[in-house]
GROMACS .gro file of C-alpha atoms in nm:
model
  184
    1MET     CA    1   0.209   0.429   1.519
    2ARG     CA    2   0.029   0.443   1.185
    3HIS     CA    3  -0.069   0.189   0.924
    4ILE     CA    4  -0.104   0.355   0.585
    5ILE     CA    5  -0.233   0.227   0.254
    6TYR     CA    6  -0.075   0.413  -0.040
    7ILE     CA    7  -0.208   0.279  -0.369
    8ALA     CA    8  -0.352   0.361  -0.711
    9THR     CA    9  -0.686   0.244  -0.843
   10SER     CA   10  -0.877   0.267  -1.167
   11LEU     CA   11  -1.193   0.479  -1.171
   12ASP     CA   12  -1.390   0.161  -1.105
   13GLY     CA   13  -1.177   0.069  -0.802
   14TYR     CA   14  -0.938  -0.197  -0.935
   15ILE     CA   15  -0.570  -0.220  -0.842
   16ALA     CA   16  -0.484  -0.475  -1.115
   17ASP     CA   17  -0.655  -0.559  -1.442
   18ALA     CA   18  -0.832  -0.888  -1.528
   19GLN     CA   19  -0.496  -1.041  -1.630
   20ASP     CA   20  -0.345  -0.928  -1.298
   21LYS     CA   21  -0.129  -0.671  -1.477
   22LEU     CA   22  -0.040  -0.313  -1.386
   23ASP     CA   23   0.039  -0.173  -1.733
   24TRP     CA   24  -0.269   0.050  -1.714
   25LEU     CA   25  -0.098   0.253  -1.439
   26PHE     CA   26   0.121   0.404  -1.709
   27ALA     CA   27  -0.170   0.506  -1.936
   28VAL     CA   28  -0.145   0.867  -1.819
   29PRO     CA   29   0.144   1.064  -1.973
   30ASN     CA   30   0.416   1.151  -1.720
   31PRO     CA   31   0.704   1.283  -1.936
   32GLU     CA   32   0.892   1.431  -1.641
   33GLN     CA   33   0.857   1.109  -1.436
   34ASP     CA   34   0.697   1.297  -1.144
   35ASP     CA   35   0.665   1.057  -0.851
   36MET     CA   36   0.349   1.239  -0.736
   37GLY     CA   37   0.467   1.260  -0.376
   38PHE     CA   38   0.582   0.901  -0.333
   39ALA     CA   39   0.936   0.993  -0.219
   40ALA     CA   40   0.793   1.233   0.042
   41PHE     CA   41   0.555   0.960   0.156
   42MET     CA   42   0.841   0.711   0.192
   43GLN     CA   43   1.020   0.958   0.421
   44ARG     CA   44   0.723   0.932   0.661
   45ILE     CA   45   0.735   0.556   0.699
   46ASP     CA   46   0.968   0.319   0.884
   47ALA     CA   47   0.895  -0.007   0.702
   48VAL     CA   48   0.684  -0.167   0.429
   49VAL     CA   49   0.444  -0.455   0.484
   50MET     CA   50   0.335  -0.631   0.165
   51GLY     CA   51   0.172  -0.950   0.055
   52ARG     CA   52   0.358  -1.221  -0.132
   53LYS     CA   53   0.185  -1.146  -0.463
   54THR     CA   54   0.289  -0.779  -0.445
   55PHE     CA   55   0.639  -0.890  -0.347
   56ASP     CA   56   0.656  -1.116  -0.656
   57THR     CA   57   0.537  -0.825  -0.873
   58VAL     CA   58   0.801  -0.588  -0.730
   59CYS     CA   59   1.073  -0.852  -0.773
   60ALA     CA   60   0.979  -0.880  -1.143
   61PHE     CA   61   1.032  -0.507  -1.206
   62ASP     CA   62   1.341  -0.411  -1.403
   63GLY     CA   63   1.607  -0.221  -1.215
   64GLU     CA   64   1.721  -0.193  -0.858
   65TRP     CA   65   1.522  -0.292  -0.550
   66PRO     CA   66   1.296   0.013  -0.502
   67TYR     CA   67   1.290   0.029  -0.121
   68ASP     CA   68   1.547   0.169   0.117
   69LYS     CA   69   1.332   0.071   0.417
   70PRO     CA   70   1.283  -0.275   0.567
   71VAL     CA   71   1.020  -0.478   0.382
   72PHE     CA   72   0.814  -0.743   0.562
   73VAL     CA   73   0.656  -0.994   0.324
   74LEU     CA   74   0.336  -1.160   0.445
   75SER     CA   75   0.353  -1.518   0.324
   76ARG     CA   76   0.269  -1.867   0.436
   77THR     CA   77   0.503  -2.008   0.170
   78VAL     CA   78   0.804  -1.774   0.131
   79THR     CA   79   1.079  -1.887   0.366
   80GLU     CA   80   1.378  -1.789   0.153
   81LEU     CA   81   1.426  -1.473  -0.046
   82PRO     CA   82   1.555  -1.447  -0.403
   83GLU     CA   83   1.933  -1.431  -0.424
   84LYS     CA   84   1.920  -1.086  -0.588
   85LEU     CA   85   1.781  -0.951  -0.257
   86ALA     CA   86   2.070  -1.078  -0.046
   87GLY     CA   87   2.171  -0.800   0.192
   88LYS     CA   88   1.847  -0.610   0.140
   89ALA     CA   89   1.622  -0.561   0.442
   90VAL     CA   90   1.346  -0.804   0.342
   91TYR     CA   91   1.191  -1.043   0.592
   92PRO     CA   92   0.928  -1.310   0.534
   93VAL     CA   93   0.669  -1.310   0.815
   94GLN     CA   94   0.378  -1.538   0.898
   95GLY     CA   95   0.078  -1.517   1.128
   96GLU     CA   96  -0.240  -1.325   1.187
   97ILE     CA   97  -0.211  -0.969   1.057
   98GLY     CA   98  -0.266  -0.803   1.397
   99ASP     CA   99   0.005  -1.015   1.559
  100VAL     CA  100   0.245  -0.954   1.271
  101LEU     CA  101   0.201  -0.575   1.292
  102THR     CA  102   0.243  -0.585   1.671
  103ASP     CA  103   0.571  -0.775   1.630
  104ILE     CA  104   0.693  -0.527   1.368
  105HIS     CA  105   0.612  -0.237   1.603
  106ARG     CA  106   0.798  -0.411   1.886
  107ALA     CA  107   1.101  -0.429   1.657
  108GLY     CA  108   1.099  -0.047   1.644
  109TYR     CA  109   0.907   0.022   1.322
  110HIS     CA  110   0.612   0.249   1.393
  111ASN     CA  111   0.479   0.399   1.069
  112LEU     CA  112   0.405   0.118   0.826
  113TYR     CA  113   0.328   0.133   0.456
  114ILE     CA  114   0.074  -0.140   0.385
  115ASP     CA  115   0.137  -0.229   0.020
  116GLY     CA  116  -0.076  -0.451  -0.201
  117GLY     CA  117  -0.433  -0.566  -0.223
  118THR     CA  118  -0.426  -0.868   0.006
  119ALA     CA  119  -0.235  -0.689   0.282
  120ALA     CA  120  -0.469  -0.389   0.254
  121LYS     CA  121  -0.781  -0.607   0.268
  122GLN     CA  122  -0.653  -0.801   0.570
  123CYS     CA  123  -0.569  -0.481   0.757
  124LEU     CA  124  -0.902  -0.318   0.670
  125ALA     CA  125  -1.097  -0.628   0.777
  126ALA     CA  126  -0.914  -0.617   1.112
  127ASP     CA  127  -0.968  -0.237   1.139
  128LEU     CA  128  -0.594  -0.172   1.147
  129ILE     CA  129  -0.568   0.106   0.888
  130ASP     CA  130  -0.523   0.465   1.009
  131GLU     CA  131  -0.475   0.639   0.676
  132MET     CA  132  -0.544   0.572   0.309
  133VAL     CA  133  -0.378   0.759   0.023
  134ILE     CA  134  -0.555   0.655  -0.296
  135THR     CA  135  -0.462   0.790  -0.638
  136THR     CA  136  -0.734   0.745  -0.898
  137VAL     CA  137  -0.627   0.686  -1.257
  138PRO     CA  138  -0.898   0.799  -1.505
  139LEU     CA  139  -0.948   0.460  -1.665
  140LEU     CA  140  -1.228   0.205  -1.637
  141LEU     CA  141  -1.086  -0.147  -1.631
  142GLY     CA  142  -1.422  -0.325  -1.612
  143GLY     CA  143  -1.277  -0.603  -1.398
  144GLY     CA  144  -0.970  -0.720  -1.214
  145THR     CA  145  -0.855  -0.709  -0.854
  146PRO     CA  146  -1.063  -0.471  -0.642
  147LEU     CA  147  -0.896  -0.266  -0.370
  148PHE     CA  148  -1.174  -0.325  -0.120
  149GLY     CA  149  -1.330  -0.648   0.000
  150SER     CA  150  -1.595  -0.742   0.250
  151LEU     CA  151  -1.571  -0.607   0.603
  152PRO     CA  152  -1.720  -0.732   0.930
  153SER     CA  153  -1.859  -0.381   0.990
  154PRO     CA  154  -1.843  -0.039   0.823
  155LEU     CA  155  -1.531   0.174   0.868
  156GLN     CA  156  -1.564   0.551   0.858
  157PHE     CA  157  -1.290   0.774   0.720
  158VAL     CA  158  -1.252   1.152   0.708
  159HIS     CA  159  -1.126   1.323   0.393
  160ILE     CA  160  -0.805   1.516   0.463
  161SER     CA  161  -0.680   1.637   0.126
  162THR     CA  162  -0.695   1.614  -0.252
  163GLU     CA  163  -0.410   1.667  -0.496
  164ARG     CA  164  -0.444   1.678  -0.874
  165TYR     CA  165  -0.172   1.555  -1.110
  166PHE     CA  166  -0.129   1.618  -1.484
  167ASP     CA  167  -0.492   1.725  -1.522
  168TYR     CA  168  -0.572   1.353  -1.511
  169MET     CA  169  -0.521   1.190  -1.174
  170VAL     CA  170  -0.650   1.271  -0.828
  171LYS     CA  171  -0.483   1.165  -0.504
  172ASN     CA  172  -0.709   1.164  -0.197
  173THR     CA  173  -0.594   1.120   0.161
  174TRP     CA  174  -0.834   0.977   0.419
  175TYR     CA  175  -0.788   0.927   0.796
  176ARG     CA  176  -0.974   0.662   0.989
  177GLN     CA  177  -1.235   0.818   1.214
  178ARG     CA  178  -1.259   0.617   1.532
  179ASP     CA  179  -1.519   0.644   1.802
  180GLN     CA  180  -1.338   0.827   2.081
  181ALA     CA  181  -1.559   0.671   2.350
  182ALA     CA  182  -1.454   0.323   2.239
  183HIS     CA  183  -1.087   0.413   2.285
  184ALA     CA  184  -1.115   0.601   2.614
   0.00000   0.00000   0.00000
């Protein structure tokens, strides 16, 4: 079972700009619409866990629903889904993040894509992230929504790989390094 953050940030560590927009993600030319490994990543996961704000953002995108995996939306307020998602595997869930993930695992979903800033911060604060895949876009936003928030204690990760795209972006993969004695 793995909990994986897969996200893009600006050089200064923001996942959305000061107006809460994502337009800056498309600042780097991508004429061939290379997905930079996203489709391969999606093959590794069983389900997506995202916050309500990320869910609202995805719902506002033009086109078809982008996920072919079950999506669990963390929300204290969403109880019904938009009509356009009828028949799609989207489930609103409530509760403490550790309990929610445990319930999702019990339902048979083991490798989870943790999508969005709030979901990522909650999982990191609870030390529930096993892997982070962070693509850095070479742009300084100067403000906005940071990827990382405060933590109760430091979390150590080990660098696994780096991939370079379009001579502009860098995608780094990090695994959580856990104290083996604590888990024995």
